[in-house]
PDB file of C-alpha atoms and ligand atoms in Angstrom:
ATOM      1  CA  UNK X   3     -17.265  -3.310 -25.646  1.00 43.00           C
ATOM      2  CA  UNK X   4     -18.097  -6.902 -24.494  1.00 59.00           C
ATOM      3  CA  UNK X   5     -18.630  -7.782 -21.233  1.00 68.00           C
ATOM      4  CA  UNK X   6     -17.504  -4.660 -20.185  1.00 82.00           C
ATOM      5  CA  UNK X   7     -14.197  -4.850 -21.892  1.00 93.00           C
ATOM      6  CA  UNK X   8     -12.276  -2.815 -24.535  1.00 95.00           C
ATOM      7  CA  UNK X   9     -11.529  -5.208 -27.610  1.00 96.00           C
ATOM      8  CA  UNK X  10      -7.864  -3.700 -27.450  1.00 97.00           C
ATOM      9  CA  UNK X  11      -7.813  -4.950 -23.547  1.00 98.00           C
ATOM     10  CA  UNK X  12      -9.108  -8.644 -24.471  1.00 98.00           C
ATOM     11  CA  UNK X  13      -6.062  -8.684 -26.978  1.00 98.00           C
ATOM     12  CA  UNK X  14      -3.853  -7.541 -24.789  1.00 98.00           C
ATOM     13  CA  UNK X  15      -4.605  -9.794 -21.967  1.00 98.00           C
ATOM     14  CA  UNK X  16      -5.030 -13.123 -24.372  1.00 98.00           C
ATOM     15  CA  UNK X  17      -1.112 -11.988 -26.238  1.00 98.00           C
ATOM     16  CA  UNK X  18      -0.093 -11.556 -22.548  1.00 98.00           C
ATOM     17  CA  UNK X  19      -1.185 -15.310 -21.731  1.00 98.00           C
ATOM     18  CA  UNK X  20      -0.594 -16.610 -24.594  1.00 98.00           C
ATOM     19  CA  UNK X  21       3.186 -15.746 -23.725  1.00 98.00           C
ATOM     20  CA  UNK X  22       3.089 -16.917 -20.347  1.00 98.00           C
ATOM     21  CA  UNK X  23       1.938 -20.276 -21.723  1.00 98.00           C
ATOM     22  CA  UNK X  24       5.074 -20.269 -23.701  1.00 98.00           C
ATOM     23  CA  UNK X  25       7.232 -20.048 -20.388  1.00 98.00           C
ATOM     24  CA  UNK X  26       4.738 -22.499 -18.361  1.00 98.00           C
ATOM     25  CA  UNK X  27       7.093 -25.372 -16.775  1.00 99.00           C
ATOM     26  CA  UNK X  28       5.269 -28.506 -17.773  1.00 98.00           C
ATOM     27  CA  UNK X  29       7.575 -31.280 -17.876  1.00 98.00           C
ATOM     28  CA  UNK X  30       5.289 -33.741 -16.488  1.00 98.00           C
ATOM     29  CA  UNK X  31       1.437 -33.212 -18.204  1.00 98.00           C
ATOM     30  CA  UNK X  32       2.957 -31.590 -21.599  1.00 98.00           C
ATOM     31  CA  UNK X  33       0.030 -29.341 -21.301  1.00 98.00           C
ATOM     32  CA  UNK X  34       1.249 -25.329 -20.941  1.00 98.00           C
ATOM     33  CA  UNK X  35      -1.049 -22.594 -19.291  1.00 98.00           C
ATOM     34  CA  UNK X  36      -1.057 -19.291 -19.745  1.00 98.00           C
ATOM     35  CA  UNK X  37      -3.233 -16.958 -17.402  1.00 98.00           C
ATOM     36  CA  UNK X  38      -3.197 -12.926 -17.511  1.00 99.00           C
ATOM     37  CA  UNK X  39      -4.785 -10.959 -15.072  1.00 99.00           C
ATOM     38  CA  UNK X  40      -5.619  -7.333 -15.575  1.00 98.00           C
ATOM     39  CA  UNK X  41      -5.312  -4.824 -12.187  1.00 98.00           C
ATOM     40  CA  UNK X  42      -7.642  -1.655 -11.833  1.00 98.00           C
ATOM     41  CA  UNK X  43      -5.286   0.380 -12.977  1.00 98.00           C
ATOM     42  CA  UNK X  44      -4.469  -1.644 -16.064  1.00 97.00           C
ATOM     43  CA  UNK X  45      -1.373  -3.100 -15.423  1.00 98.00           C
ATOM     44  CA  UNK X  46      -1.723  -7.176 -16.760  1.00 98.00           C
ATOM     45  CA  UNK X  47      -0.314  -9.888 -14.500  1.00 99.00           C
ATOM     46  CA  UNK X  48       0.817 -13.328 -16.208  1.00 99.00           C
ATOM     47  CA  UNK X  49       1.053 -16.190 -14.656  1.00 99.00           C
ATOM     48  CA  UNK X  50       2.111 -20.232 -15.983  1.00 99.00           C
ATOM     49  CA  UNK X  51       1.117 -23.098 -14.543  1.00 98.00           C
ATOM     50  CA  UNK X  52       4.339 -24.333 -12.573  1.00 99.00           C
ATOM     51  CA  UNK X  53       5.139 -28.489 -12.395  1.00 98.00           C
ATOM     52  CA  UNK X  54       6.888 -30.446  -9.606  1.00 98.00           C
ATOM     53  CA  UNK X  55       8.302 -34.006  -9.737  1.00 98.00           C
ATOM     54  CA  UNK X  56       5.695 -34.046  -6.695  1.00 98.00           C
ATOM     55  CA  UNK X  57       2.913 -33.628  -8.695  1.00 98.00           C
ATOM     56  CA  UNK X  58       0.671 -32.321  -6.404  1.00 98.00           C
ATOM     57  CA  UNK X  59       2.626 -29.718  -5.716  1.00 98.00           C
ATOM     58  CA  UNK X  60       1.799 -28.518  -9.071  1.00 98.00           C
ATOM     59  CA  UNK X  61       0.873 -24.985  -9.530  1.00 98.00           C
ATOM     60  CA  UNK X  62      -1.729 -23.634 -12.144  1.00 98.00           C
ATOM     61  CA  UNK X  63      -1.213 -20.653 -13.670  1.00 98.00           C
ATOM     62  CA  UNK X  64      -4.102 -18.903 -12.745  1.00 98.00           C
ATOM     63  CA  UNK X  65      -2.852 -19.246  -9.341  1.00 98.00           C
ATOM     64  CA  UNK X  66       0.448 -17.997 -10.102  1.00 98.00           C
ATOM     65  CA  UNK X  67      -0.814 -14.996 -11.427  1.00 99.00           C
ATOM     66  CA  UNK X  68      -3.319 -14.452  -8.510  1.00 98.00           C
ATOM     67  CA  UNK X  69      -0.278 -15.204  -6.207  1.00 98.00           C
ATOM     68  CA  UNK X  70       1.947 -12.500  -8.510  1.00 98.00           C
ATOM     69  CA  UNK X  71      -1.455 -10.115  -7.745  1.00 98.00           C
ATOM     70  CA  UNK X  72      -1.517 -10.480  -3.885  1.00 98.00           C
ATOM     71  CA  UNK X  73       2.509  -9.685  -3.784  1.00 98.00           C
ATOM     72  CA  UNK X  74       1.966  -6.829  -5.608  1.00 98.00           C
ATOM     73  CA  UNK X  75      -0.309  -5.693  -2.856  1.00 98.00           C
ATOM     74  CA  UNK X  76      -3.288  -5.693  -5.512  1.00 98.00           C
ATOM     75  CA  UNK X  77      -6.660  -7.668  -4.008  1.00 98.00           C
ATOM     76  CA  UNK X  78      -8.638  -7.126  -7.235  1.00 98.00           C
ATOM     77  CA  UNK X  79      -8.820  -8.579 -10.670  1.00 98.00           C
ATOM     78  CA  UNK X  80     -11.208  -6.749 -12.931  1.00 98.00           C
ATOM     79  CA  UNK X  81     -10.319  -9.958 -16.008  1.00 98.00           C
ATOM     80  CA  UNK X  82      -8.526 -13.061 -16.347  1.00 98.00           C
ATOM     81  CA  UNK X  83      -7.530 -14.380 -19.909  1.00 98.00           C
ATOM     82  CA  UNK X  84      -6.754 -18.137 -19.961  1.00 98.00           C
ATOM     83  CA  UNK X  85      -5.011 -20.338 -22.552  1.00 98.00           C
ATOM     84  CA  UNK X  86      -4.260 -23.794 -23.370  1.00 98.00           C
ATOM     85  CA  UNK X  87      -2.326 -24.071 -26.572  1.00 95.00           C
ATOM     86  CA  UNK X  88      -3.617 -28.380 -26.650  1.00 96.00           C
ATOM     87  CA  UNK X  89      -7.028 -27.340 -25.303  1.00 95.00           C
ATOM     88  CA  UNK X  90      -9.261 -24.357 -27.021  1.00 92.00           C
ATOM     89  CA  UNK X  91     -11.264 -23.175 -24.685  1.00 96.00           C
ATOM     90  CA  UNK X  92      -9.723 -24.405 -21.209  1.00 96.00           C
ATOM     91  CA  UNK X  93     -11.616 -23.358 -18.346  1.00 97.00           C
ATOM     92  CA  UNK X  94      -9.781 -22.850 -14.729  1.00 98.00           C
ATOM     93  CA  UNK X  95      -9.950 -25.940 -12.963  1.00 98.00           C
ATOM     94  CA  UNK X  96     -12.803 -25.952  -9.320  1.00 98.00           C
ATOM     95  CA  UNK X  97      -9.372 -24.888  -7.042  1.00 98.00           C
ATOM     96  CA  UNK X  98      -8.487 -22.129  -9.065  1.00 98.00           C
ATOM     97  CA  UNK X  99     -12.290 -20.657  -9.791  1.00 98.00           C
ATOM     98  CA  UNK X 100     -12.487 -20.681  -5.972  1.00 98.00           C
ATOM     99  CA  UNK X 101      -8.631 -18.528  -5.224  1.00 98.00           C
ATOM    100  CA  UNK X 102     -10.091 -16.172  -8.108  1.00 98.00           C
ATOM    101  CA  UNK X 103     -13.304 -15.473  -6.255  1.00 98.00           C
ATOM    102  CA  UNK X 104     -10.737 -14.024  -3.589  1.00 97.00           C
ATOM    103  CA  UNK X 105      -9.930 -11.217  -6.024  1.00 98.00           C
ATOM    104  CA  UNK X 106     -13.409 -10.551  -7.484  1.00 97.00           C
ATOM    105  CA  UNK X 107     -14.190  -6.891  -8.120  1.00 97.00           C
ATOM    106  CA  UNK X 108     -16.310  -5.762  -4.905  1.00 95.00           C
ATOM    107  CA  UNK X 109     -19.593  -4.343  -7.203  1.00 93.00           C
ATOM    108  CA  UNK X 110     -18.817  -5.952 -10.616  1.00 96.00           C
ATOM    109  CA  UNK X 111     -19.017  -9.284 -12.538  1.00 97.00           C
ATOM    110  CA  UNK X 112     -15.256 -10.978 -13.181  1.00 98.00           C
ATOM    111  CA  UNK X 113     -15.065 -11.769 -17.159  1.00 98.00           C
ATOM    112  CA  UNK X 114     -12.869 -14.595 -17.774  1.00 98.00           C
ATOM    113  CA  UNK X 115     -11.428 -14.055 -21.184  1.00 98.00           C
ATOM    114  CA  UNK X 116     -11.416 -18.012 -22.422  1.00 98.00           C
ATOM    115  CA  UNK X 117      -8.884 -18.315 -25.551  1.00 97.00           C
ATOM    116  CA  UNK X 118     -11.169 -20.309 -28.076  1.00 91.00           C
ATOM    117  CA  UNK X 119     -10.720 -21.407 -31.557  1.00 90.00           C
ATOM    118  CA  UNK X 120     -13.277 -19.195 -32.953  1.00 92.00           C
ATOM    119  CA  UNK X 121     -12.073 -16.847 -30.925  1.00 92.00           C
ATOM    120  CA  UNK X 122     -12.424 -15.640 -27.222  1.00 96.00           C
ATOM    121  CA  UNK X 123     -15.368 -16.484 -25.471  1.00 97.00           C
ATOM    122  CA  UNK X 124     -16.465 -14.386 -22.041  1.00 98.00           C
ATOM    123  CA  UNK X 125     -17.790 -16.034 -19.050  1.00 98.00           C
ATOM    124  CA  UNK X 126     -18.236 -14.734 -15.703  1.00 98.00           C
ATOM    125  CA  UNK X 127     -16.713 -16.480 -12.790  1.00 98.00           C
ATOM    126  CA  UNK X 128     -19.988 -16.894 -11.371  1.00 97.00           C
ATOM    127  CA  UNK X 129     -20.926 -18.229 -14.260  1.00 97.00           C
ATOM    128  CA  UNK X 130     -18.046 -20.939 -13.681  1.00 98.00           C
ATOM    129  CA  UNK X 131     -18.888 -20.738  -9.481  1.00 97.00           C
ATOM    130  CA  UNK X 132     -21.978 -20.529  -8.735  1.00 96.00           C
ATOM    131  CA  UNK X 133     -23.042 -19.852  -5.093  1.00 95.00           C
ATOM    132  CA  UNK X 134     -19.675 -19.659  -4.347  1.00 95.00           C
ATOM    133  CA  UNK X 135     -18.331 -19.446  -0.372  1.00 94.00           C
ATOM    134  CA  UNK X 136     -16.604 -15.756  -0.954  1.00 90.00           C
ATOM    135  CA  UNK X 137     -14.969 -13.738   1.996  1.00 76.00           C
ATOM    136  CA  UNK X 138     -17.482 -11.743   3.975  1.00 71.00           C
ATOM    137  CA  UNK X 139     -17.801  -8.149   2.517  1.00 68.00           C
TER     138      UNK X 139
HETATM  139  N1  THU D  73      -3.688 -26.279 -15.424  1.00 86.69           N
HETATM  140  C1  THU D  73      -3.640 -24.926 -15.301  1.00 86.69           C
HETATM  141  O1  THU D  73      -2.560 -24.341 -15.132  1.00 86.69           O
HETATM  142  N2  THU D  73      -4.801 -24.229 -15.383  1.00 86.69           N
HETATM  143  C2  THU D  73      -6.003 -24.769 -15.677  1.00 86.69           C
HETATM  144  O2  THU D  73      -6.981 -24.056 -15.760  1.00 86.69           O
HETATM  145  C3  THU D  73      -6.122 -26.212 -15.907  1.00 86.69           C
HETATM  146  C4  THU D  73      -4.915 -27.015 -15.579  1.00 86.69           C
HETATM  147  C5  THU D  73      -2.431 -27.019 -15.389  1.00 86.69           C
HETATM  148  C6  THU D  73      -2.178 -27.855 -14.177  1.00 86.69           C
HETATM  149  C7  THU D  73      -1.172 -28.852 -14.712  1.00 86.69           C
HETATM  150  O3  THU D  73       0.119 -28.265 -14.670  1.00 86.69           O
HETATM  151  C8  THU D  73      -1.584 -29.022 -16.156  1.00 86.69           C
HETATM  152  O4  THU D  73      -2.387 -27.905 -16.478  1.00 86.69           O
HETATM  153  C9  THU D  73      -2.357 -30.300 -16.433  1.00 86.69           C
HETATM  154  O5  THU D  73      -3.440 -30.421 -15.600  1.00 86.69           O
END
């Protein structure tokens, strides 16, 4: 176990975002995501950051897969795994550590899985958010 996760689960949600950051539309930066989300009831949601010619408009794809999450009628995320194939470890940028803390488990920590080149490294998010301004319980 580490960090409250089955080693089969951590390699299942870092294959699952590794192949979202093969799909990640990133004509503009050159720099592919790949985010995987895992529900309470085990199901993994991917998400890729998504580009626009407006590049503000941007998407990362830790917010596509929280978006995915929310349409699925889901409001928790138990783990995230995030990768950057040009960047080993890439943390979630301040915007998406903040839409994450929307979906954090009600009584437990949130591991985010980071995709490192010694392999993964865990974090919390409140390790990445400290203090954070979270929705009223
Ligand atoms: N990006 C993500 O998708 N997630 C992160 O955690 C960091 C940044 C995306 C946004 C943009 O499409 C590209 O990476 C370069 O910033």
């Amino acid at each position: 176990m580490t960090a409250g996760l089955d080693p089969s689960t951590i390699d299942a949600l870092l294959a699952a975002a590794r192949d979202a950051a093969k799909r990640a539309y990133a004509p503009y930066s050159h720099f592919p995501v790949g985010a995987a989300a895992l529900l309470p009831d085990g199901r993994i949601v991917t998400g890729c950051n998504v580009e626009n010619a407006s590049y503000p408009l941007s998407i990362c794809a830790e917010r596509v897969a929280a978006a995915k999450v929310a349409e699925l009628g889901e409001r928790t995320i138990l783990a995230i795994a995030v990768t950057a194939p040009k960047l080993s470890p890439v943390t979630p940028c301040g915007g998406c550590r903040q839409v994450l803390n929307e979906f954090h488990p009600a009584d437990q920590a949130m591991p985010v899985i980071l995709d490192g080149p010694d392999g993964p490294e865990i974090v919390t998010l409140d390790d990445l958010l400290p203090r954070n301004f979270g929705r009223p319980d």
